[in-house]
């Protein structure tokens, strides 16, 4: 990749500031800016001391010899140390007296008229038993240290049990999101050289049954690598069981002892592979190792979410994403927290489902994605207002820049202006949260991920690595290694080096554009590959989108470049409306004016298209690449295996043009 020009122009004006509520600060782990500044300085000036201290809060079978060995692009953390993350998430919590505390609080999707949904409370003791039985059963099936186990499951507790069982045995897991099709399974199983798949007969999603086992069967026609398929019974739908290959989960665990020693893993042993599509081409198997990932997810969970024993923590991500790995499973459990898992869709049976879950389980901390927040805004606040959300004390956002309007709605309608919001910037590759407010410390500005977490040294630079002045847009890099960073791309270390370490020499390049304001706050401007170049001005997509979303009628907006004779690139905007609003020429004019007023004539869209929905990846990110092809008058080509709803494309192609 090369980005010949950087200097991205920033035009966003947002000066609202929200101080953390004093009641929150009074009980927070980190309470003052002075405390943050002191700890941050220490973490940057003496990282080995800082991270060594944090790591000793966890359990190690053998202490490390050196905290860090760094030779770009290879980092080794806690060298020589031996530990096990499953041991830290289970045994260490039971030893600390949390045996009877709920580890996983799960709610299933189905909700027949008037009857409450299925709910399970799984204690730390019970969870350890479940994990040990499965680990023993997997061992009997031949799984051993160093193997890769593919997990393709619905959002049920057994998905977490399977991950923890692999970690206990020292086998790496490769979780594939249950919404992916059979081809995704083929590619990932092949790349990971995985000979065992753990799946379920099916899962419930938006009132439908997802045929997981069928997808696996279809995939295994195209690859002969897989020898064993473990099948959990969840829906009870009829499925085919292939003799000699397929075994029921219940038969695997039957008669297995409820204890199983955790393997003593080297800190740098592979913990998992997680495939991410990147913007183009073949999926990359991002690899994370044991010790550093454990320390990074442990500390960020504790401080960013201010986790206390009384918290009920709900991260809505699927375990198929890094957010699910780090903040549904490993981070909360290594802190002894209660982590909530919900099986189904946010709008099943209707848009009040999330709020009823929060009310029913008295959830204190809620972490979700801007795409979800915008969908709730669009549906209307009446779904929220019928529920008691007074248990909430903290809200989080992750996955995309959150438009200031969505931020304010989240803060007022969900948080009742009582709860701090942590807008957390990070990536599959970074493993843990990197740029974020600390909820008891950082005054927040809607739309900014604010300041670096401890030990993280991000900067906004030009191509030569020179730091940009305040408010000038540039490339977001990280200048120092951190514990949970990726260690590479599975079986492709060249690609790892090229992809992340060559754009800006000496630094990790995130692929994102950003600016840092006069207070040192980071504002993420979107992927650099999406940046527009309009008449020689480089504009980030996020800012124009925010200007559109600030109009009352707009639920969501996606901006992409299109060829333009005069300007080189023109601006095309795809817009979805909130309920109660209809497309019209008058509305189009108002939207154009809103952009001109907030940003300037340079960003005035050349085209506004109204549409019912935007094409999204399964993790909710807008697929600008597809929109770009549409806006250029082209047809949709290229890889769409990560697309959420193929119909969206069909509808967009015929959408109103302006
Ligand atoms: C990309 C990483 C990390 C969890 C989920 C996504 C964008 C993520 C934010 C945020 C602005 C954000 C970036 C980043 N992103 N969080 N708070 N503000 N942008 O993981 O799929 O690896 O995507 O998501 O562009 O590079 P991912």
XYZ file of C-alpha atoms and ligand atoms in Angstrom:
685
model
C 0.000 0.000 0.000
C 1.173 3.507 -0.547
C -0.501 6.768 0.268
C 1.291 9.431 -1.720
C -0.459 12.380 -0.160
C -1.568 12.405 3.413
C -2.555 15.794 4.788
C -6.258 14.976 5.266
C -8.183 18.162 5.813
C -10.310 18.266 8.864
C -13.388 20.383 8.901
C -15.348 19.029 11.818
C -16.464 21.447 14.509
C -17.538 19.843 17.737
C -16.938 21.630 20.970
C -19.391 20.133 23.419
C -17.601 18.764 26.490
C -19.010 16.382 29.100
C -17.276 15.958 32.445
C -17.573 12.587 34.177
C -20.303 12.635 36.846
C -18.795 13.145 40.326
C -20.690 10.105 41.735
C -18.987 7.977 39.118
C -15.513 9.378 39.810
C -15.902 8.794 43.528
C -16.015 5.016 43.052
C -13.850 4.623 39.951
C -10.522 2.764 39.838
C -8.899 5.781 38.214
C -10.322 8.985 39.600
C -8.368 11.968 38.458
C -6.494 13.407 35.529
C -3.370 13.566 37.721
C -3.590 9.842 38.407
C -4.064 9.105 34.699
C -1.176 11.385 33.691
C 1.173 9.858 36.244
C 0.337 6.286 35.302
C 0.441 7.091 31.599
C 3.898 8.648 31.896
C 5.160 5.682 33.830
C 3.685 3.252 31.276
C 5.457 5.033 28.412
C 8.745 5.886 30.119
C 9.200 2.580 31.943
C 6.939 0.111 30.095
C 8.661 -2.987 31.434
C 8.156 -1.922 35.021
C 4.573 -0.873 34.360
C 3.485 -4.022 32.520
C 5.461 -6.296 34.839
C 3.504 -4.913 37.784
C 0.169 -5.407 36.017
C 1.078 -8.931 34.873
C 1.837 -9.942 38.456
C -1.809 -9.335 39.344
C -2.513 -12.460 37.265
C -1.484 -16.083 37.894
C 1.675 -17.464 36.302
C 3.058 -20.995 36.660
C 6.466 -19.471 36.081
C 7.407 -15.804 36.128
C 8.871 -14.245 32.968
C 12.580 -13.591 32.573
C 12.087 -10.410 30.540
C 8.989 -8.304 30.113
C 9.701 -7.287 26.498
C 11.925 -8.245 23.619
C 11.346 -5.974 20.652
C 12.853 -6.245 17.243
C 10.567 -4.595 14.707
C 8.139 -6.043 13.684
C 8.396 -8.865 16.232
C 7.411 -8.308 19.840
C 7.756 -10.884 22.568
C 6.112 -10.103 25.886
C 6.742 -11.805 29.235
C 9.484 -13.906 27.697
C 9.999 -17.200 29.493
C 6.792 -16.811 31.501
C 4.323 -19.696 31.716
C 0.609 -19.283 32.262
C -2.825 -20.278 31.004
C -5.629 -17.825 30.287
C -8.351 -20.410 30.976
C -6.789 -20.958 34.398
C -6.848 -17.205 34.998
C -10.474 -16.890 33.872
C -11.685 -19.838 36.003
C -9.450 -21.331 38.694
C -7.988 -18.014 39.770
C -11.517 -16.605 40.195
C -12.717 -19.612 42.164
C -9.621 -19.377 44.391
C -10.475 -15.722 44.964
C -13.893 -16.727 46.327
C -16.007 -16.214 43.208
C -16.936 -19.889 42.726
C -20.652 -19.287 43.168
C -20.723 -15.952 41.399
C -22.352 -15.899 37.962
C -19.671 -15.959 35.311
C -21.941 -16.100 32.267
C -25.477 -14.774 32.258
C -27.099 -15.922 29.046
C -30.425 -15.147 27.416
C -31.758 -17.086 24.427
C -33.576 -15.403 21.577
C -36.928 -17.202 21.313
C -39.711 -15.406 23.130
C -43.127 -16.902 22.642
C -46.054 -14.513 23.211
C -46.089 -13.439 26.812
C -43.584 -16.005 28.094
C -40.181 -14.959 29.402
C -37.136 -16.006 27.385
C -34.807 -18.803 28.404
C -32.135 -17.541 30.828
C -29.101 -19.350 32.252
C -26.851 -18.268 35.109
C -23.587 -20.202 34.962
C -21.376 -19.875 38.020
C -17.589 -19.810 37.857
C -17.527 -23.317 39.399
C -20.032 -24.658 36.910
C -18.219 -23.012 34.024
C -14.938 -24.619 35.061
C -16.626 -28.020 35.167
C -18.141 -27.514 31.726
C -14.805 -26.364 30.311
C -12.892 -29.271 31.875
C -15.344 -31.898 30.632
C -15.136 -30.570 27.109
C -11.338 -30.217 27.299
C -11.049 -33.851 28.395
C -13.426 -34.928 25.649
C -11.516 -32.986 23.005
C -8.262 -34.485 24.208
C -9.783 -37.926 23.796
C -10.719 -36.983 20.229
C -7.043 -36.313 19.634
C -6.838 -32.536 20.114
C -3.480 -31.555 21.494
C -1.358 -28.566 22.342
C -0.500 -26.582 19.227
C -3.503 -27.724 17.140
C -6.033 -25.303 15.662
C -9.669 -25.927 16.517
C -12.371 -24.261 14.420
C -15.416 -23.014 16.323
C -18.574 -22.154 14.373
C -21.291 -21.635 16.935
C -24.342 -19.577 17.783
C -24.145 -17.128 20.713
C -24.653 -19.734 23.421
C -22.514 -20.264 26.533
C -21.010 -23.355 24.914
C -19.221 -21.065 22.429
C -17.282 -19.579 25.352
C -16.884 -23.033 26.890
C -15.293 -24.253 23.649
C -12.873 -21.307 23.513
C -11.847 -21.788 27.138
C -11.475 -25.551 26.658
C -9.104 -24.997 23.731
C -7.099 -22.489 25.756
C -6.955 -24.951 28.635
C -5.452 -27.612 26.353
C -3.103 -25.197 24.629
C -4.867 -25.652 21.310
C -5.486 -22.426 19.406
C -9.058 -21.592 18.475
C -10.200 -20.113 15.219
C -13.716 -18.803 15.756
C -15.759 -18.223 12.610
C -18.734 -15.906 12.960
C -21.955 -17.955 12.764
C -23.355 -15.617 10.127
C -20.706 -16.597 7.597
C -21.454 -18.986 4.791
C -19.884 -22.330 3.979
C -17.211 -20.833 1.709
C -15.843 -18.831 4.639
C -15.510 -22.098 6.552
C -13.626 -23.755 3.682
C -11.131 -20.883 3.358
C -10.490 -20.590 7.075
C -10.250 -24.303 7.831
C -7.749 -24.672 4.985
C -5.669 -21.669 5.940
C -5.565 -22.653 9.614
C -4.942 -26.332 8.780
C -7.644 -27.256 11.234
C -8.866 -30.845 11.409
C -11.699 -30.371 13.905
C -14.790 -28.161 13.857
C -17.047 -27.488 16.839
C -20.512 -26.390 15.769
C -24.211 -26.719 16.620
C -27.207 -28.127 14.794
C -28.361 -24.548 14.409
C -28.887 -21.244 16.155
C -31.771 -18.822 16.593
C -31.531 -15.463 14.898
C -34.328 -12.992 14.237
C -36.930 -15.685 14.721
C -35.296 -17.960 12.163
C -33.099 -20.980 12.494
C -29.577 -20.638 11.138
C -28.491 -23.967 9.690
C -24.961 -24.078 11.053
C -24.423 -27.827 10.712
C -25.702 -27.777 7.126
C -23.202 -25.045 6.308
C -20.417 -27.140 7.796
C -21.561 -30.178 5.777
C -21.503 -28.107 2.598
C -18.058 -26.741 3.405
C -16.645 -30.183 4.063
C -17.537 -31.302 0.559
C -14.926 -28.819 -0.627
C -12.159 -29.687 1.830
C -10.984 -32.996 3.182
C -8.958 -31.484 5.966
C -11.562 -31.884 8.695
C -11.713 -35.303 10.377
C -14.011 -34.557 13.303
C -17.113 -32.422 13.781
C -18.489 -31.909 17.290
C -22.171 -30.934 17.236
C -24.019 -29.192 20.053
C -27.764 -29.673 20.080
C -29.350 -26.237 20.291
C -32.408 -26.033 18.040
C -33.281 -29.708 17.682
C -33.807 -29.355 13.935
C -33.112 -32.479 11.865
C -29.538 -32.673 10.592
C -27.289 -35.246 8.974
C -24.664 -36.892 11.133
C -21.852 -38.444 9.098
C -20.691 -41.664 10.729
C -17.033 -41.708 11.692
C -16.794 -37.916 11.455
C -19.626 -36.265 13.379
C -20.120 -36.633 17.134
C -22.631 -35.045 19.468
C -21.245 -32.635 22.071
C -23.096 -34.533 24.784
C -21.412 -37.779 23.806
C -18.028 -36.070 23.790
C -18.412 -34.887 27.379
C -20.262 -37.955 28.685
C -18.345 -39.608 31.513
C -15.517 -37.071 31.373
C -14.109 -35.868 34.689
C -14.970 -32.320 35.788
C -11.349 -31.439 36.362
C -8.570 -30.989 33.863
C -5.157 -29.496 34.546
C -4.480 -26.385 32.522
C -1.479 -26.733 30.206
C 1.445 -24.571 31.180
C 1.663 -22.377 28.112
C 4.563 -20.238 27.131
C 3.622 -16.552 27.160
C 4.283 -16.419 23.421
C 2.392 -19.603 22.514
C -0.444 -19.082 20.044
C -3.778 -18.461 21.784
C -5.957 -17.929 18.749
C -6.225 -17.096 15.074
C -8.999 -14.741 14.042
C -9.695 -14.066 10.401
C -10.452 -10.561 9.280
C -11.231 -9.662 5.716
C -9.327 -6.422 5.457
C -10.457 -4.148 2.647
C -9.401 -6.441 -0.175
C -8.478 -9.971 -1.011
C -8.033 -13.118 0.991
C -8.852 -13.193 4.691
C -5.948 -12.621 7.029
C -5.478 -14.906 10.016
C -4.552 -12.446 12.743
C -2.597 -14.204 15.462
C -2.617 -13.440 19.157
C -0.502 -15.112 21.791
C -1.121 -16.029 25.401
C 0.553 -13.737 27.934
C 0.405 -10.300 26.356
C -3.170 -10.711 25.149
C -4.226 -11.835 28.613
C -2.591 -8.851 30.313
C -3.945 -6.368 27.738
C -7.551 -7.533 27.844
C -7.456 -7.863 31.635
C -6.242 -4.325 32.240
C -8.390 -2.574 29.641
C -11.537 -4.350 30.887
C -10.790 -3.265 34.394
C -10.021 0.393 33.742
C -12.010 1.286 30.621
C -15.184 -0.354 31.944
C -14.286 0.369 35.539
C -15.243 -3.209 36.373
C -16.198 -3.915 39.968
C -17.512 -7.108 41.543
C -21.064 -5.798 41.554
C -21.122 -5.096 37.824
C -23.181 -6.938 35.252
C -21.285 -6.331 32.036
C -22.855 -6.676 28.601
C -20.807 -6.408 25.446
C -23.231 -7.116 22.620
C -20.617 -8.375 20.139
C -20.704 -11.891 18.767
C -17.843 -14.141 19.911
C -16.963 -14.433 16.213
C -15.371 -10.952 16.376
C -12.372 -9.716 18.305
C -14.714 -7.645 20.474
C -16.409 -10.867 21.535
C -13.084 -12.573 22.235
C -11.692 -9.698 24.294
C -14.784 -8.215 25.963
C -17.342 -11.013 26.136
C -14.965 -13.781 27.158
C -11.366 -13.148 28.211
C -11.371 -9.601 29.596
C -14.445 -9.827 31.823
C -13.727 -13.369 33.039
C -10.081 -12.659 33.885
C -11.500 -9.884 36.093
C -14.013 -12.187 37.775
C -16.936 -10.240 36.321
C -20.400 -11.380 35.291
C -20.483 -11.294 31.493
C -23.779 -11.265 29.610
C -24.371 -13.162 26.370
C -27.492 -12.742 24.283
C -28.182 -15.215 21.523
C -30.170 -13.229 19.029
C -30.933 -10.083 17.091
C -31.349 -6.613 18.649
C -34.749 -6.203 16.996
C -36.338 -9.511 17.894
C -39.241 -9.609 18.511
C -38.955 -5.815 18.186
C -36.615 -2.902 18.854
C -37.196 -3.013 22.601
C -35.339 -6.294 23.093
C -31.990 -4.852 24.244
C -33.686 -2.511 26.707
C -35.772 -5.328 28.138
C -32.577 -7.363 28.624
C -30.954 -4.467 30.465
C -34.006 -4.094 32.692
C -34.436 -7.844 33.329
C -30.818 -8.471 34.321
C -30.038 -5.086 35.859
C -27.130 -4.578 33.540
C -24.705 -1.916 34.720
C -22.339 -1.622 31.770
C -23.414 -1.750 28.151
C -20.963 -1.853 25.226
C -22.267 -1.787 21.668
C -21.591 -0.468 18.151
C -22.604 2.805 16.455
C -24.430 0.868 13.744
C -26.745 -0.549 16.426
C -27.196 2.832 18.085
C -28.198 4.399 14.770
C -30.664 1.577 14.125
C -32.279 2.224 17.520
C -32.409 5.957 16.859
C -34.115 5.253 13.593
C -36.689 2.964 15.194
C -37.614 5.680 17.692
C -37.267 6.236 21.417
C -40.657 4.783 22.349
C -39.001 1.337 22.383
C -36.541 2.586 24.956
C -38.816 4.642 27.132
C -41.017 1.744 28.171
C -38.053 0.202 30.064
C -36.338 0.949 33.341
C -32.681 1.508 32.515
C -31.690 2.873 35.913
C -29.245 0.023 36.556
C -26.916 1.374 33.850
C -23.851 3.263 35.012
C -21.587 3.187 31.966
C -21.988 3.029 28.172
C -19.450 2.083 25.536
C -19.134 2.322 21.770
C -16.831 0.492 19.358
C -16.361 -0.386 15.714
C -16.698 2.844 13.786
C -16.541 6.551 14.420
C -19.719 7.428 16.301
C -21.430 10.461 14.820
C -21.896 13.213 17.395
C -25.688 13.049 16.950
C -25.744 9.336 17.701
C -23.433 9.934 20.671
C -25.808 12.548 22.114
C -28.818 10.277 21.587
C -26.994 7.413 23.310
C -26.066 9.656 26.196
C -29.542 11.169 26.666
C -31.999 8.465 25.675
C -30.109 5.390 26.925
C -27.871 6.936 29.584
C -30.394 9.530 30.834
C -27.430 11.941 30.927
C -26.162 10.021 33.957
C -23.702 7.584 32.396
C -20.293 8.383 30.971
C -19.687 7.116 27.424
C -16.433 5.429 26.480
C -15.836 5.597 22.723
C -13.120 2.975 22.349
C -10.855 2.854 19.311
C -9.019 -0.388 18.586
C -8.754 -3.182 15.999
C -8.715 -6.947 15.579
C -4.979 -6.485 15.250
C -4.517 -4.485 18.442
C -6.257 -7.130 20.573
C -7.302 -4.672 23.261
C -8.604 -1.107 23.520
C -6.033 1.537 22.517
C -7.595 5.009 22.524
C -10.430 5.641 24.938
C -11.740 7.817 27.694
C -11.390 6.519 31.241
C -14.914 6.899 32.557
C -14.019 8.503 35.891
C -11.396 10.802 34.452
C -11.748 11.983 30.883
C -14.104 14.799 29.899
C -15.641 13.500 26.683
C -16.313 15.184 23.360
C -18.986 13.518 21.207
C -17.264 11.746 18.325
C -13.768 11.606 19.818
C -12.139 8.470 21.222
C -10.116 10.964 23.319
C -6.798 9.813 24.842
C -4.430 6.829 24.705
C -4.763 3.986 27.172
C -1.802 3.131 29.400
C 1.239 1.919 27.516
C -0.136 2.968 24.137
C 1.776 5.542 22.098
C -0.360 6.573 19.116
C 0.383 9.555 16.903
C -0.914 11.316 13.817
C 1.908 11.538 11.316
C 2.732 12.112 7.665
C 4.310 9.455 5.464
C 7.734 10.139 6.888
C 6.534 9.590 10.409
C 6.624 13.272 11.304
C 3.972 14.211 13.836
C 1.309 16.546 12.459
C 0.417 19.824 14.181
C -2.791 20.021 16.227
C -5.949 19.515 14.170
C -4.158 18.533 10.968
C -5.291 15.197 9.584
C -2.790 12.427 8.920
C -2.072 8.748 9.385
C -2.786 7.105 12.708
C 0.212 5.062 13.835
C 1.375 3.426 17.057
C 5.011 4.063 17.891
C 5.698 1.457 20.570
C 4.804 -2.221 20.950
C 2.019 -3.089 23.399
C 1.217 -6.439 25.068
C -1.942 -7.471 23.170
C -0.658 -6.516 19.717
C -0.937 -9.072 16.931
C 2.137 -11.206 16.505
C 1.593 -11.737 12.809
C -0.603 -13.162 10.081
C -0.931 -16.920 10.270
C 1.670 -18.538 8.019
C 2.371 -15.244 6.250
C 4.881 -13.130 8.162
C 5.868 -11.260 4.978
C 2.359 -10.020 4.547
C 2.359 -9.011 8.224
C 5.446 -6.868 7.727
C 4.259 -5.342 4.470
C 0.746 -4.668 5.661
C 1.478 -2.965 8.954
C 5.122 -1.884 9.119
C 6.139 -0.407 5.777
C 3.781 2.536 5.132
C 5.386 4.587 7.858
C 8.865 3.350 8.684
C 9.421 2.271 12.244
C 5.774 2.521 13.289
C 2.689 0.308 13.243
C 0.277 1.780 10.677
C -3.371 1.297 11.585
C -4.857 2.061 8.153
C -6.937 4.845 9.734
C -6.759 8.568 9.198
C -7.056 10.796 12.261
C -6.367 14.176 13.738
C -5.378 15.180 17.214
C -6.960 18.362 18.559
C -5.528 21.124 20.710
C -6.286 19.107 23.856
C -4.514 16.032 22.536
C -7.799 14.231 21.786
C -7.851 11.819 18.861
C -10.579 12.058 16.211
C -10.706 9.055 13.896
C -11.520 10.109 10.338
C -12.103 6.670 8.816
C -9.969 4.300 6.752
C -7.340 6.056 4.720
C -8.381 3.977 1.704
C -11.788 5.681 1.888
C -10.455 9.235 1.952
C -11.828 11.463 -0.821
C -9.777 13.819 -2.889
C -12.075 16.590 -4.033
C -10.414 19.250 -6.165
C -7.163 18.584 -4.397
C -8.673 18.592 -0.909
C -8.469 15.344 1.000
C -11.598 14.829 3.055
C -12.367 12.087 5.548
C -15.668 10.276 5.100
C -16.628 10.384 8.781
C -16.986 14.135 8.960
C -19.280 14.522 5.956
C -21.367 11.617 7.242
C -21.685 13.277 10.626
C -22.875 16.480 9.001
C -25.610 14.530 7.215
C -26.606 12.590 10.323
C -26.938 15.818 12.272
C -30.111 16.487 10.228
C -33.211 15.262 12.059
C -34.416 13.200 9.127
C -31.245 11.174 8.679
C -30.605 7.858 10.409
C -27.431 6.864 8.679
C -25.180 8.118 5.914
C -22.288 6.754 3.911
C -20.114 8.964 1.774
C -17.848 7.773 -1.014
C -15.915 9.281 -3.873
C -17.056 9.074 -7.495
C -15.291 10.124 -10.671
C -15.890 13.805 -11.451
C -14.677 15.609 -14.556
C -13.833 18.903 -12.909
C -12.965 17.988 -9.361
C -11.202 14.677 -9.926
C -13.411 13.147 -7.326
C -16.961 14.084 -6.482
C -18.886 13.266 -3.336
C -21.681 10.687 -3.400
C -23.836 10.296 -0.301
C -26.073 7.331 0.468
C -28.655 8.187 3.096
C -31.204 6.242 5.138
C -34.022 8.146 6.827
C -35.484 7.880 10.313
C -38.999 6.571 10.601
C -41.573 9.206 9.736
C -39.429 10.905 7.075
C -39.734 10.462 3.327
C -37.322 11.213 0.483
C -38.011 14.429 -1.398
C -36.227 17.039 -3.460
C -36.755 19.535 -0.644
C -35.079 17.227 1.832
C -32.178 16.689 -0.542
C -31.669 20.440 -0.662
C -31.722 20.691 3.107
C -29.101 17.978 3.393
C -26.835 19.676 0.888
C -27.190 22.878 2.847
C -26.377 21.103 6.101
C -23.088 19.868 4.676
C -22.202 23.238 3.191
C -23.013 24.969 6.441
C -21.100 22.579 8.680
C -18.147 21.773 6.475
C -18.091 24.039 3.476
C -18.942 24.049 -0.198
C -15.976 21.821 -0.944
C -17.734 18.860 0.683
C -21.127 19.484 -0.947
C -22.341 16.098 -2.204
C -22.702 15.846 -5.968
C -25.211 13.106 -5.538
C -27.560 12.116 -2.718
C -29.263 8.747 -2.898
C -31.945 7.708 -0.470
C -32.037 4.035 0.391
C -33.726 1.695 2.884
C -30.487 0.284 4.167
C -26.759 0.459 3.635
C -24.611 -2.526 2.739
C -22.746 -3.636 5.857
C -20.246 -6.247 6.780
C -21.507 -8.749 9.277
C -19.803 -6.745 12.015
C -21.825 -3.697 11.026
C -19.249 -1.676 9.128
C -20.481 0.119 6.038
C -18.968 -1.407 2.899
C -17.870 1.782 1.161
C -16.038 -0.204 -1.501
C -19.361 -1.468 -2.860
C -20.956 1.944 -2.702
C -17.993 3.400 -4.535
C -18.511 0.951 -7.367
C -22.203 1.822 -7.470
C -21.568 5.553 -7.404
C -19.103 5.200 -10.246
C -21.914 3.766 -12.302
C -20.376 0.347 -12.147
C -21.787 -2.946 -11.131
C -20.860 -4.681 -7.956
C -17.827 -6.830 -8.431
C -15.370 -8.320 -5.993
C -15.754 -10.199 -2.790
C -19.054 -9.858 -0.990
C -18.845 -12.864 1.340
C -18.845 -10.572 4.352
C -21.970 -8.712 3.275
C -24.878 -8.679 5.731
C -27.818 -8.422 3.402
C -27.352 -9.033 -0.292
C -30.760 -7.537 -1.025
C -29.459 -4.180 0.012
C -27.277 -4.104 -3.076
C -30.158 -4.931 -5.367
C -32.222 -2.152 -3.853
C -29.375 0.348 -3.992
C -28.732 -0.271 -7.652
C -32.201 0.992 -8.387
C -32.174 3.701 -5.743
C -33.143 7.224 -6.586
C -30.298 9.222 -8.089
C -29.802 12.907 -7.673
C -11.377 -0.571 12.583
C -11.040 -1.911 13.217
C -12.004 -3.290 17.465
C -13.292 -3.772 17.567
C -14.187 -3.818 16.421
C -13.662 -3.518 15.080
C -12.724 1.256 13.151
C -13.093 0.753 15.588
C -13.559 2.723 16.368
C -13.888 3.893 17.100
C -13.607 5.115 15.120
C -13.279 2.845 14.999
C -11.354 1.746 12.716
C -10.475 0.539 12.996
N -13.005 1.601 14.534
N -13.437 1.418 16.690
N -14.186 3.868 18.413
N -13.902 5.063 16.427
N -13.311 4.039 14.378
O -12.525 -4.248 14.780
O -13.066 -5.021 12.482
O -10.684 -4.925 13.322
O -11.957 -2.841 12.770
O -12.677 -0.151 13.009
O -11.377 2.038 11.365
O -9.280 0.541 12.268
P -12.028 -4.333 13.306
